[in-house]
mmCIF file of C-alpha atoms in Angstrom:
data_model
loop_
_atom_site.group_PDB
_atom_site.id
_atom_site.type_symbol
_atom_site.label_atom_id
_atom_site.label_comp_id
_atom_site.label_asym_id
_atom_site.label_seq_id
_atom_site.Cartn_x
_atom_site.Cartn_y
_atom_site.Cartn_z
ATOM 1 C CA MET A 1 0.000 0.000 0.000
ATOM 2 C CA THR A 2 1.398 3.376 -0.918
ATOM 3 C CA THR A 3 1.659 6.404 1.292
ATOM 4 C CA ASP A 4 -1.050 8.092 -0.755
ATOM 5 C CA ASP A 5 -3.388 5.123 -0.179
ATOM 6 C CA THR A 6 -2.724 5.260 3.558
ATOM 7 C CA ASP A 7 -3.438 8.971 3.665
ATOM 8 C CA THR A 8 -6.715 8.428 1.811
ATOM 9 C CA ILE A 9 -7.838 5.689 4.203
ATOM 10 C CA ASP A 10 -6.899 7.789 7.231
ATOM 11 C CA GLY A 11 -8.709 10.761 5.755
ATOM 12 C CA ASP A 12 -11.860 8.738 5.060
ATOM 13 C CA ALA A 13 -11.803 7.329 8.583
ATOM 14 C CA ALA A 14 -11.437 10.789 10.075
ATOM 15 C CA ALA A 15 -14.310 12.110 7.946
ATOM 16 C CA SER A 16 -16.484 9.171 8.961
ATOM 17 C CA SER A 17 -15.647 9.800 12.600
ATOM 18 C CA ASP A 18 -16.545 13.475 12.227
ATOM 19 C CA GLU A 19 -19.863 12.564 10.592
ATOM 20 C CA THR A 20 -20.639 10.092 13.379
ATOM 21 C CA THR A 21 -19.834 12.713 15.992
ATOM 22 C CA ALA A 22 -21.988 15.281 14.209
ATOM 23 C CA THR A 23 -24.863 12.834 13.844
ATOM 24 C CA SER A 24 -24.577 11.901 17.512
ATOM 25 C CA ALA A 25 -24.573 15.565 18.507
ATOM 26 C CA GLU A 26 -27.621 16.242 16.362
ATOM 27 C CA GLY A 27 -29.356 13.251 17.907
ATOM 28 C CA ASP A 28 -28.543 14.470 21.406
ATOM 29 C CA GLU A 29 -29.823 17.935 20.553
ATOM 30 C CA SER A 30 -33.025 16.505 19.057
ATOM 31 C CA ALA A 31 -33.587 14.334 22.119
ATOM 32 C CA ALA A 32 -33.005 17.326 24.372
ATOM 33 C CA ASN A 33 -35.494 19.399 22.365
ATOM 34 C CA ARG A 34 -38.092 16.652 22.592
ATOM 35 C CA ALA A 35 -37.558 16.362 26.322
ATOM 36 C CA ARG A 36 -38.391 20.056 26.683
ATOM 37 C CA THR A 37 -41.808 19.701 25.020
ATOM 38 C CA PRO A 38 -44.903 19.247 27.224
ATOM 39 C CA GLY A 39 -45.269 15.621 26.156
ATOM 40 C CA GLY A 40 -41.555 14.843 26.226
ATOM 41 C CA GLY A 41 -41.631 14.145 22.498
ATOM 42 C CA ALA A 42 -43.873 11.112 22.857
ATOM 43 C CA ALA A 43 -46.819 10.609 20.512
ATOM 44 C CA PRO A 44 -50.031 11.543 22.384
ATOM 45 C CA GLU A 45 -52.311 8.766 23.557
ATOM 46 C CA PRO A 46 -55.906 9.063 24.862
ATOM 47 C CA GLU A 47 -56.325 8.873 28.618
ATOM 48 C CA PRO A 48 -59.363 8.527 30.886
ATOM 49 C CA ILE A 49 -61.032 11.876 31.564
ATOM 50 C CA GLU A 50 -60.713 12.867 35.191
ATOM 51 C CA PRO A 51 -61.600 16.226 36.801
ATOM 52 C CA ALA A 52 -58.696 18.648 36.499
ATOM 53 C CA ALA A 53 -58.020 22.371 36.655
ATOM 54 C CA PRO A 54 -56.347 24.423 33.896
ATOM 55 C CA GLU A 55 -53.159 26.250 34.758
ATOM 56 C CA GLU A 56 -53.348 29.018 32.156
ATOM 57 C CA PHE A 57 -57.020 29.845 31.560
ATOM 58 C CA GLY A 58 -58.354 33.339 32.013
ATOM 59 C CA LEU A 59 -58.400 35.026 28.604
ATOM 60 C CA VAL A 60 -61.259 36.568 26.637
ATOM 61 C CA GLN A 61 -61.701 35.337 23.069
ATOM 62 C CA ALA A 62 -63.880 36.796 20.319
ATOM 63 C CA TRP A 63 -64.686 34.992 17.065
ATOM 64 C CA TRP A 64 -66.485 37.033 14.406
ATOM 65 C CA GLY A 65 -66.738 37.347 10.628
ATOM 66 C CA ASP A 66 -68.808 36.395 7.608
ATOM 67 C CA GLY A 67 -67.207 32.977 7.225
ATOM 68 C CA LYS A 68 -68.420 29.608 8.468
ATOM 69 C CA GLY A 69 -66.770 28.123 11.544
ATOM 70 C CA LYS A 70 -67.073 30.500 14.503
ATOM 71 C CA THR A 71 -69.323 28.284 16.610
ATOM 72 C CA THR A 72 -67.477 25.226 15.330
ATOM 73 C CA ALA A 73 -64.155 26.626 16.519
ATOM 74 C CA ALA A 74 -65.561 27.537 19.923
ATOM 75 C CA MET A 75 -67.083 24.100 20.427
ATOM 76 C CA GLY A 76 -63.857 22.491 19.237
ATOM 77 C CA MET A 77 -62.001 24.307 22.012
ATOM 78 C CA GLY A 78 -64.745 23.255 24.407
ATOM 79 C CA PHE A 79 -64.256 19.602 23.524
ATOM 80 C CA ARG A 80 -60.485 19.976 23.805
ATOM 81 C CA ALA A 81 -60.803 21.551 27.264
ATOM 82 C CA ALA A 82 -63.311 18.948 28.413
ATOM 83 C CA GLY A 83 -60.950 16.245 27.182
ATOM 84 C CA HIS A 84 -58.431 17.509 29.724
ATOM 85 C CA GLY A 85 -61.012 17.240 32.498
ATOM 86 C CA TYR A 86 -61.903 20.945 32.642
ATOM 87 C CA ARG A 87 -65.514 22.043 33.180
ATOM 88 C CA VAL A 88 -67.034 23.700 30.093
ATOM 89 C CA HIS A 89 -70.445 25.221 29.458
ATOM 90 C CA MET A 90 -71.970 26.742 26.317
ATOM 91 C CA LEU A 91 -74.881 29.179 26.362
ATOM 92 C CA GLN A 92 -76.371 29.788 22.918
ATOM 93 C CA PHE A 93 -78.037 33.047 21.929
ATOM 94 C CA MET A 94 -80.188 33.426 18.783
ATOM 95 C CA LYS A 95 -80.261 29.730 17.883
ATOM 96 C CA GLY A 96 -83.745 28.633 18.781
ATOM 97 C CA GLY A 97 -84.307 26.669 15.596
ATOM 98 C CA ALA A 98 -85.485 27.446 12.083
ATOM 99 C CA ASP A 99 -87.360 25.756 9.265
ATOM 100 C CA SER A 100 -84.060 25.200 7.436
ATOM 101 C CA VAL A 101 -82.776 22.724 10.046
ATOM 102 C CA GLU A 102 -84.161 19.685 11.811
ATOM 103 C CA GLY A 103 -85.174 19.555 15.436
ATOM 104 C CA VAL A 104 -81.953 17.872 16.564
ATOM 105 C CA ARG A 105 -78.398 19.167 16.341
ATOM 106 C CA GLY A 106 -75.394 16.911 16.230
ATOM 107 C CA GLU A 107 -73.428 19.089 18.636
ATOM 108 C CA TYR A 108 -76.053 18.638 21.348
ATOM 109 C CA ASN A 109 -75.801 14.869 21.083
ATOM 110 C CA ALA A 110 -72.007 15.048 21.163
ATOM 111 C CA ILE A 111 -71.934 17.430 24.124
ATOM 112 C CA ALA A 112 -74.372 15.235 26.052
ATOM 113 C CA ALA A 113 -71.981 12.310 25.583
ATOM 114 C CA MET A 114 -68.909 14.311 26.676
ATOM 115 C CA PRO A 115 -67.999 14.394 30.382
ATOM 116 C CA GLY A 116 -67.530 17.918 31.674
ATOM 117 C CA PHE A 117 -69.274 19.678 28.768
ATOM 118 C CA SER A 118 -72.825 21.038 29.023
ATOM 119 C CA TYR A 119 -74.993 23.476 27.108
ATOM 120 C CA GLU A 120 -78.229 25.406 27.171
ATOM 121 C CA ASN A 121 -80.159 27.123 24.399
ATOM 122 C CA ALA A 122 -81.726 30.523 24.982
ATOM 123 C CA GLY A 123 -82.695 31.369 21.420
ATOM 124 C CA HIS A 124 -86.059 32.129 19.865
ATOM 125 C CA TYR A 125 -87.387 30.297 16.830
ATOM 126 C CA GLY A 126 -86.336 31.830 13.526
ATOM 127 C CA TRP A 127 -83.910 34.692 12.926
ATOM 128 C CA HIS A 128 -84.200 38.289 14.031
ATOM 129 C CA GLY A 129 -85.065 40.673 11.231
ATOM 130 C CA LEU A 130 -86.285 38.018 8.811
ATOM 131 C CA LEU A 131 -89.854 37.385 7.674
ATOM 132 C CA ASP A 132 -89.956 33.869 9.068
ATOM 133 C CA GLY A 133 -92.912 34.155 11.397
ATOM 134 C CA SER A 134 -90.881 35.106 14.446
ATOM 135 C CA GLY A 135 -91.434 38.406 16.226
ATOM 136 C CA ASP A 136 -88.511 40.769 16.795
ATOM 137 C CA ASP A 137 -89.817 41.643 20.263
ATOM 138 C CA GLU A 138 -89.690 37.973 21.173
ATOM 139 C CA HIS A 139 -86.111 37.752 19.933
ATOM 140 C CA ALA A 140 -85.226 40.776 22.053
ATOM 141 C CA ALA A 141 -86.820 39.255 25.151
ATOM 142 C CA LYS A 142 -84.998 35.960 24.629
ATOM 143 C CA ALA A 143 -81.661 37.699 24.093
ATOM 144 C CA SER A 144 -82.140 39.849 27.195
ATOM 145 C CA ALA A 145 -82.945 36.770 29.277
ATOM 146 C CA ALA A 146 -79.942 34.956 27.827
ATOM 147 C CA PHE A 147 -77.645 37.808 28.802
ATOM 148 C CA GLU A 148 -78.994 37.774 32.339
ATOM 149 C CA ARG A 149 -78.271 34.053 32.369
ATOM 150 C CA ALA A 150 -74.716 34.745 31.152
ATOM 151 C CA GLU A 151 -74.247 37.159 34.052
ATOM 152 C CA GLU A 152 -75.414 34.444 36.456
ATOM 153 C CA LEU A 153 -72.935 31.960 35.018
ATOM 154 C CA VAL A 154 -70.054 34.442 35.267
ATOM 155 C CA ALA A 155 -71.048 35.220 38.854
ATOM 156 C CA GLY A 156 -71.122 31.501 39.643
ATOM 157 C CA ALA A 157 -67.629 31.146 38.260
ATOM 158 C CA GLY A 158 -66.560 34.053 40.438
ATOM 159 C CA ASP A 159 -67.785 32.241 43.541
ATOM 160 C CA ALA A 160 -65.911 29.037 42.617
ATOM 161 C CA ASP A 161 -62.235 28.208 42.990
ATOM 162 C CA LEU A 162 -61.280 27.796 39.352
ATOM 163 C CA THR A 163 -57.756 26.768 40.280
ATOM 164 C CA GLU A 164 -59.189 23.471 41.496
ATOM 165 C CA PRO A 165 -60.920 20.637 39.609
ATOM 166 C CA LEU A 166 -64.688 20.933 39.312
ATOM 167 C CA PRO A 167 -67.161 18.019 39.150
ATOM 168 C CA LEU A 168 -67.572 16.937 35.536
ATOM 169 C CA ASN A 169 -71.341 16.676 35.983
ATOM 170 C CA GLY A 170 -71.582 19.682 38.285
ATOM 171 C CA ASP A 171 -74.151 22.446 37.975
ATOM 172 C CA PRO A 172 -72.701 25.182 35.716
ATOM 173 C CA ASP A 173 -74.070 27.748 38.178
ATOM 174 C CA GLU A 174 -71.463 26.468 40.627
ATOM 175 C CA GLY A 175 -68.567 27.308 38.360
ATOM 176 C CA VAL A 176 -66.995 26.398 35.024
ATOM 177 C CA HIS A 177 -63.475 26.797 33.694
ATOM 178 C CA MET A 178 -64.578 27.799 30.178
ATOM 179 C CA LEU A 179 -67.781 29.604 29.264
ATOM 180 C CA VAL A 180 -68.800 29.873 25.609
ATOM 181 C CA LEU A 181 -71.401 32.555 24.830
ATOM 182 C CA ASP A 182 -72.332 31.494 21.338
ATOM 183 C CA GLU A 183 -73.798 34.215 19.058
ATOM 184 C CA VAL A 184 -73.725 36.850 21.802
ATOM 185 C CA LEU A 185 -71.841 39.136 19.402
ATOM 186 C CA TYR A 186 -74.554 38.610 16.815
ATOM 187 C CA ALA A 187 -77.148 39.630 19.411
ATOM 188 C CA ALA A 188 -75.090 42.733 20.157
ATOM 189 C CA ASP A 189 -74.717 43.497 16.458
ATOM 190 C CA ARG A 190 -78.517 43.282 16.046
ATOM 191 C CA GLY A 191 -79.091 45.644 18.997
ATOM 192 C CA LEU A 192 -80.680 42.943 21.143
ATOM 193 C CA VAL A 193 -77.829 43.140 23.650
ATOM 194 C CA ASP A 194 -75.954 46.325 24.511
ATOM 195 C CA PRO A 195 -72.297 46.071 23.409
ATOM 196 C CA ASP A 196 -71.321 48.044 26.517
ATOM 197 C CA ASP A 197 -72.879 45.294 28.609
ATOM 198 C CA VAL A 198 -70.792 42.704 26.759
ATOM 199 C CA VAL A 199 -67.676 44.715 27.588
ATOM 200 C CA ALA A 200 -68.732 45.035 31.232
ATOM 201 C CA LEU A 201 -69.345 41.287 31.437
ATOM 202 C CA ALA A 202 -65.904 40.514 30.002
ATOM 203 C CA GLU A 203 -64.241 42.939 32.373
ATOM 204 C CA SER A 204 -66.099 41.556 35.391
ATOM 205 C CA LYS A 205 -65.267 37.891 34.809
ATOM 206 C CA PRO A 206 -63.101 36.104 37.388
ATOM 207 C CA GLU A 207 -59.401 35.932 36.689
ATOM 208 C CA ASN A 208 -59.243 32.241 35.781
ATOM 209 C CA LEU A 209 -62.382 31.959 33.640
ATOM 210 C CA GLU A 210 -61.786 31.479 29.912
ATOM 211 C CA LEU A 211 -64.575 33.447 28.226
ATOM 212 C CA VAL A 212 -65.321 32.733 24.554
ATOM 213 C CA LEU A 213 -67.623 35.065 22.589
ATOM 214 C CA THR A 214 -68.836 34.257 19.074
ATOM 215 C CA GLY A 215 -71.036 35.719 16.358
ATOM 216 C CA SER A 216 -71.522 38.853 14.245
ATOM 217 C CA HIS A 217 -70.545 39.532 10.653
ATOM 218 C CA ALA A 218 -69.631 43.073 11.692
ATOM 219 C CA GLU A 219 -66.371 43.745 13.497
ATOM 220 C CA PRO A 220 -66.911 44.087 17.283
ATOM 221 C CA ALA A 221 -64.618 47.094 17.587
ATOM 222 C CA TYR A 222 -65.870 47.607 21.140
ATOM 223 C CA LEU A 223 -63.830 44.556 22.187
ATOM 224 C CA GLU A 224 -60.480 46.024 21.137
ATOM 225 C CA GLY A 225 -58.347 46.244 24.245
ATOM 226 C CA VAL A 226 -60.811 43.994 26.078
ATOM 227 C CA ALA A 227 -60.466 40.655 24.288
ATOM 228 C CA ASP A 228 -57.082 38.924 24.318
ATOM 229 C CA LEU A 229 -57.825 37.008 21.115
ATOM 230 C CA ILE A 230 -59.932 38.406 18.271
ATOM 231 C CA THR A 231 -60.293 36.223 15.183
ATOM 232 C CA ASN A 232 -61.967 37.265 11.932
ATOM 233 C CA VAL A 233 -63.385 34.166 10.228
ATOM 234 C CA ARG A 234 -63.490 35.465 6.646
ATOM 235 C CA LYS A 235 -65.585 33.967 3.877
ATOM 236 C CA VAL A 236 -63.862 33.195 0.592
ATOM 237 C CA ALA A 237 -66.614 30.913 -0.722
ATOM 238 C CA HIS A 238 -69.716 29.424 0.864
ATOM 239 C CA PRO A 239 -72.111 26.771 -0.459
ATOM 240 C CA PHE A 240 -75.056 28.894 0.674
ATOM 241 C CA ASP A 241 -74.151 31.365 -2.071
ATOM 242 C CA ALA A 242 -74.774 28.599 -4.614
ATOM 243 C CA GLY A 243 -78.191 27.836 -3.153
ATOM 244 C CA HIS A 244 -77.261 24.984 -0.816
ATOM 245 C CA ARG A 245 -79.266 24.722 2.398
ATOM 246 C CA ALA A 246 -77.908 23.805 5.810
ATOM 247 C CA ARG A 247 -76.600 20.240 5.797
ATOM 248 C CA ARG A 248 -76.989 17.685 8.571
ATOM 249 C CA GLY A 249 -73.577 17.017 10.078
ATOM 250 C CA THR A 250 -71.917 20.236 8.896
ATOM 251 C CA GLU A 251 -74.246 23.107 9.800
ATOM 252 C CA TYR A 252 -76.321 21.331 12.460
#
């Protein structure tokens, strides 16, 4: 073997050693990064749902816009929170039923089957401002009663220790970790609820209550500086524009 051959072999061995060292270092760094993640880098697995208390709840969220998905997003967060054992309640404004949908909604069935998640509907039949046989005064009365109910639920949360687990089947009046006021912004946009009252409710909530507000195609500018998260769900295309009606399993 010549000197040149020996030099080549030694050089290849050194390069291989450097690559091994680099690969090992990268592996160590990757393992260290995974270890710093909440799940330690392990693939998540389902676990039994047991009562628990969130460590970082307490924000105000607002979901508005002319696109589909505001209520869906709020309920998705509700299911996620309930899956961690947190107590969640949804109070629906404005959704008392209409001739375009059936008498049952898939979300109600799903919520009823989910530990820790409950709901109540405070809407009037039909839609405010439309010639569908429903009276606007009745819509106003329902919305006013729903807002009073929202105030009761916020007060109940204020009397509870939200840093502790709450019974999964407990009365929502005795405290919840997340309260979803679905379509309350729509009620405010229609003048059925005073926007100033919505602001006052958000500002009066207990520190650890996660308050989620949805609805309205118009921007709720009154929530700027009040809500921690404001999301505009913008429509690019919608099947309703092509004449489709509400579909079972997607809209109700």
